[in-house]
PDB file of C-alpha atoms in Angstrom:
ATOM      1  CA  GLU O  96      90.910  97.968 105.979  1.00 63.00           C
ATOM      2  CA  ILE O  97      91.920  98.119 109.316  1.00 67.00           C
ATOM      3  CA  ARG O  98      91.023 101.615 110.269  1.00 66.00           C
ATOM      4  CA  GLY O  99      94.055 103.386 111.920  1.00 64.00           C
ATOM      5  CA  PHE O 100      96.489 100.622 110.691  1.00 63.00           C
ATOM      6  CA  ARG O 101      99.460 102.547 109.639  1.00 61.00           C
ATOM      7  CA  SER O 102     102.349 100.313 108.682  1.00 58.00           C
ATOM      8  CA  ASN O 103     104.115  99.241 105.455  1.00 60.00           C
ATOM      9  CA  LEU O 104     105.906  96.251 107.133  1.00 57.00           C
ATOM     10  CA  PRO O 105     102.756  93.825 105.897  1.00 61.00           C
ATOM     11  CA  GLU O 106     102.971  93.212 101.942  1.00 65.00           C
ATOM     12  CA  GLY O 107     101.183  90.788  99.755  1.00 68.00           C
ATOM     13  CA  ARG O 108      98.988  90.685  96.979  1.00 69.00           C
ATOM     14  CA  GLN O 109      95.869  89.042  98.533  1.00 75.00           C
ATOM     15  CA  LYS O 110      93.754  90.278 101.484  1.00 75.00           C
ATOM     16  CA  VAL O 111      90.445  89.610 103.128  1.00 78.00           C
ATOM     17  CA  PHE O 112      89.133  92.416 105.840  1.00 81.00           C
ATOM     18  CA  LEU O 113      86.225  92.000 107.666  1.00 87.00           C
ATOM     19  CA  ASN O 114      84.649  95.483 109.746  1.00 89.00           C
ATOM     20  CA  TYR O 115      82.320  95.818 112.096  1.00 93.00           C
ATOM     21  CA  GLU O 116      81.131  98.868 113.780  1.00 92.00           C
ATOM     22  CA  LEU O 117      78.284  99.670 116.673  1.00 95.00           C
ATOM     23  CA  ASP O 118      76.950 102.597 117.103  1.00 94.00           C
ATOM     24  CA  ALA O 119      74.993 104.271 120.256  1.00 96.00           C
ATOM     25  CA  PHE O 120      73.308 107.446 119.418  1.00 94.00           C
ATOM     26  CA  THR O 121      72.679 109.308 122.543  1.00 93.00           C
ATOM     27  CA  PRO O 122      69.859 111.900 123.394  1.00 92.00           C
ATOM     28  CA  TYR O 123      72.479 115.056 124.470  1.00 87.00           C
ATOM     29  CA  TYR O 124      71.709 117.861 121.773  1.00 87.00           C
ATOM     30  CA  LEU O 125      74.293 120.791 123.094  1.00 89.00           C
ATOM     31  CA  TYR O 126      74.105 124.178 120.809  1.00 88.00           C
ATOM     32  CA  GLY O 127      73.218 122.327 117.666  1.00 87.00           C
ATOM     33  CA  PHE O 128      75.970 119.447 118.354  1.00 91.00           C
ATOM     34  CA  ARG O 129      74.686 115.703 118.180  1.00 93.00           C
ATOM     35  CA  PHE O 130      76.908 112.823 119.894  1.00 94.00           C
ATOM     36  CA  VAL O 131      77.214 109.277 118.680  1.00 94.00           C
ATOM     37  CA  LEU O 132      79.533 107.002 120.486  1.00 96.00           C
ATOM     38  CA  PHE O 133      81.234 104.112 118.679  1.00 95.00           C
ATOM     39  CA  GLY O 134      83.040 100.910 118.747  1.00 95.00           C
ATOM     40  CA  PHE O 135      84.868  98.553 116.094  1.00 92.00           C
ATOM     41  CA  LEU O 136      86.632  96.017 115.831  1.00 92.00           C
ATOM     42  CA  ASP O 137      88.510  95.175 112.093  1.00 88.00           C
ATOM     43  CA  MET O 138      90.392  92.006 111.328  1.00 87.00           C
ATOM     44  CA  GLY O 139      92.233  90.990 108.252  1.00 82.00           C
ATOM     45  CA  MET O 140      94.542  88.964 106.532  1.00 80.00           C
ATOM     46  CA  ILE O 141      97.149  89.714 104.069  1.00 77.00           C
ATOM     47  CA  GLY O 142      99.237  86.957 102.111  1.00 74.00           C
ATOM     48  CA  PRO O 143     101.569  87.190  99.130  1.00 72.00           C
ATOM     49  CA  GLU O 144     100.257  86.153  95.546  1.00 71.00           C
ATOM     50  CA  ASP O 145     102.008  82.988  95.704  1.00 73.00           C
ATOM     51  CA  LYS O 146     100.344  81.102  98.512  1.00 70.00           C
ATOM     52  CA  LYS O 147      96.553  81.156  99.645  1.00 69.00           C
ATOM     53  CA  TRP O 148      95.056  84.039 101.175  1.00 61.00           C
ATOM     54  CA  HIS O 149      94.827  82.177 104.361  1.00 66.00           C
ATOM     55  CA  ASP O 150      98.197  81.275 104.945  1.00 69.00           C
ATOM     56  CA  GLY O 151      99.151  85.004 105.284  1.00 70.00           C
ATOM     57  CA  ALA O 152      99.518  87.412 108.446  1.00 75.00           C
ATOM     58  CA  TYR O 153      96.493  88.140 110.276  1.00 79.00           C
ATOM     59  CA  TYR O 154      96.234  91.828 111.963  1.00 80.00           C
ATOM     60  CA  SER O 155      93.356  92.841 113.915  1.00 84.00           C
ATOM     61  CA  GLY O 156      92.294  96.750 115.436  1.00 86.00           C
ATOM     62  CA  MET O 157      89.887  97.479 118.028  1.00 91.00           C
ATOM     63  CA  GLY O 158      88.613 100.536 119.768  1.00 92.00           C
ATOM     64  CA  ILE O 159      86.398 103.220 120.579  1.00 95.00           C
ATOM     65  CA  GLY O 160      85.268 106.635 119.587  1.00 94.00           C
ATOM     66  CA  ILE O 161      82.854 109.827 119.697  1.00 94.00           C
ATOM     67  CA  ARG O 162      81.713 111.306 116.039  1.00 92.00           C
ATOM     68  CA  ILE O 163      80.248 115.207 116.699  1.00 92.00           C
ATOM     69  CA  ARG O 164      77.800 116.188 114.141  1.00 89.00           C
ATOM     70  CA  ASN O 165      76.339 119.660 113.487  1.00 87.00           C
ATOM     71  CA  GLU O 166      74.550 120.190 110.104  1.00 78.00           C
ATOM     72  CA  ARG O 167      75.736 123.864 110.588  1.00 78.00           C
ATOM     73  CA  LEU O 168      79.503 123.189 109.771  1.00 77.00           C
ATOM     74  CA  LEU O 169      81.009 122.859 106.939  1.00 72.00           C
ATOM     75  CA  LEU O 170      82.472 119.383 108.055  1.00 73.00           C
ATOM     76  CA  GLU O 171      79.541 117.910 109.645  1.00 81.00           C
ATOM     77  CA  THR O 172      80.612 115.090 111.505  1.00 87.00           C
ATOM     78  CA  ILE O 173      84.082 115.136 113.325  1.00 87.00           C
ATOM     79  CA  SER O 174      85.202 111.902 114.474  1.00 89.00           C
ATOM     80  CA  THR O 175      87.921 110.560 117.150  1.00 89.00           C
ATOM     81  CA  PRO O 176      88.775 106.987 117.293  1.00 88.00           C
ATOM     82  CA  LEU O 177      90.929 105.602 119.818  1.00 90.00           C
ATOM     83  CA  GLY O 178      92.009 102.086 118.832  1.00 88.00           C
ATOM     84  CA  TYR O 179      94.414  99.010 119.544  1.00 88.00           C
ATOM     85  CA  TYR O 180      96.430  96.745 117.439  1.00 83.00           C
ATOM     86  CA  PRO O 181      96.964  93.463 119.314  1.00 84.00           C
ATOM     87  CA  ASN O 182      99.246  91.627 117.121  1.00 77.00           C
ATOM     88  CA  HIS O 183     100.752  94.782 115.073  1.00 70.00           C
ATOM     89  CA  PRO O 184     104.052  94.093 113.230  1.00 68.00           C
ATOM     90  CA  GLU O 185     107.639  95.224 114.413  1.00 70.00           C
ATOM     91  CA  LYS O 186     108.409  98.443 114.693  1.00 68.00           C
ATOM     92  CA  SER O 187     104.707  99.882 114.601  1.00 69.00           C
ATOM     93  CA  ILE O 188     103.219 101.449 117.703  1.00 74.00           C
ATOM     94  CA  PRO O 189     100.098  99.287 118.645  1.00 79.00           C
ATOM     95  CA  LEU O 190      98.118 102.709 119.788  1.00 82.00           C
ATOM     96  CA  PHE O 191      96.443 105.230 117.667  1.00 81.00           C
ATOM     97  CA  MET O 192      94.071 108.268 117.791  1.00 82.00           C
ATOM     98  CA  ASP O 193      92.831 110.289 114.930  1.00 82.00           C
ATOM     99  CA  ILE O 194      90.821 113.383 114.345  1.00 83.00           C
ATOM    100  CA  TYR O 195      88.971 113.773 111.299  1.00 79.00           C
ATOM    101  CA  GLY O 196      86.046 115.240 109.300  1.00 82.00           C
ATOM    102  CA  GLU O 197      83.795 113.173 107.161  1.00 73.00           C
ATOM    103  CA  GLN O 198      81.404 115.423 104.863  1.00 66.00           C
ATOM    104  CA  ARG O 199      77.952 113.923 104.102  1.00 64.00           C
ATOM    105  CA  LEU O 200      77.979 111.875 100.231  1.00 64.00           C
ATOM    106  CA  ASN O 201      75.417 114.275  98.253  1.00 62.00           C
ATOM    107  CA  PRO O 202      75.120 112.357  95.139  1.00 63.00           C
ATOM    108  CA  ASN O 203      73.590 114.524  92.133  1.00 64.00           C
ATOM    109  CA  TYR O 204      70.580 112.236  91.624  1.00 64.00           C
ATOM    110  CA  PHE O 205      69.670 112.583  95.243  1.00 64.00           C
ATOM    111  CA  TYR O 206      68.365 116.103  95.051  1.00 66.00           C
ATOM    112  CA  VAL O 207      64.641 116.536  95.304  1.00 71.00           C
ATOM    113  CA  THR O 208      63.185 118.285  92.269  1.00 75.00           C
ATOM    114  CA  LYS O 209      59.654 118.713  90.635  1.00 83.00           C
ATOM    115  CA  PRO O 210      58.570 116.115  88.506  1.00 84.00           C
ATOM    116  CA  ALA O 211      59.122 115.954  84.787  1.00 83.00           C
ATOM    117  CA  ILE O 212      58.852 113.658  81.602  1.00 84.00           C
ATOM    118  CA  THR O 213      61.728 111.763  80.834  1.00 80.00           C
ATOM    119  CA  GLU O 214      62.208 111.803  76.783  1.00 82.00           C
ATOM    120  CA  PHE O 215      64.158 108.320  75.437  1.00 80.00           C
ATOM    121  CA  GLU O 216      65.923 108.461  72.466  1.00 73.00           C
TER     122      GLU O 216
END
């Protein structure tokens, strides 16, 4: 998926996407907040079912952003990406900016517990 791409114009049943992100962790720590700068490049092709996927339309997005993290907040991480789509569909906006929160993934089986004997049936 191309992050922030909000257009229902490209249609197809076949798709291929490549996402790349580069993160730079800063040494700054301010009142419990840590900062990460990131850049991203997303590319994808969308094609109809009756053609090969590489004959479809090509779309891409690139941008920069900042993540602010504080482990004491309900939403531990707040991300603000700013992106640009060089080959966007007609009637769509080539720029986007978003602000969203990310919660930490905490699967049940990752919790630390005391050792126990597992019974097999």
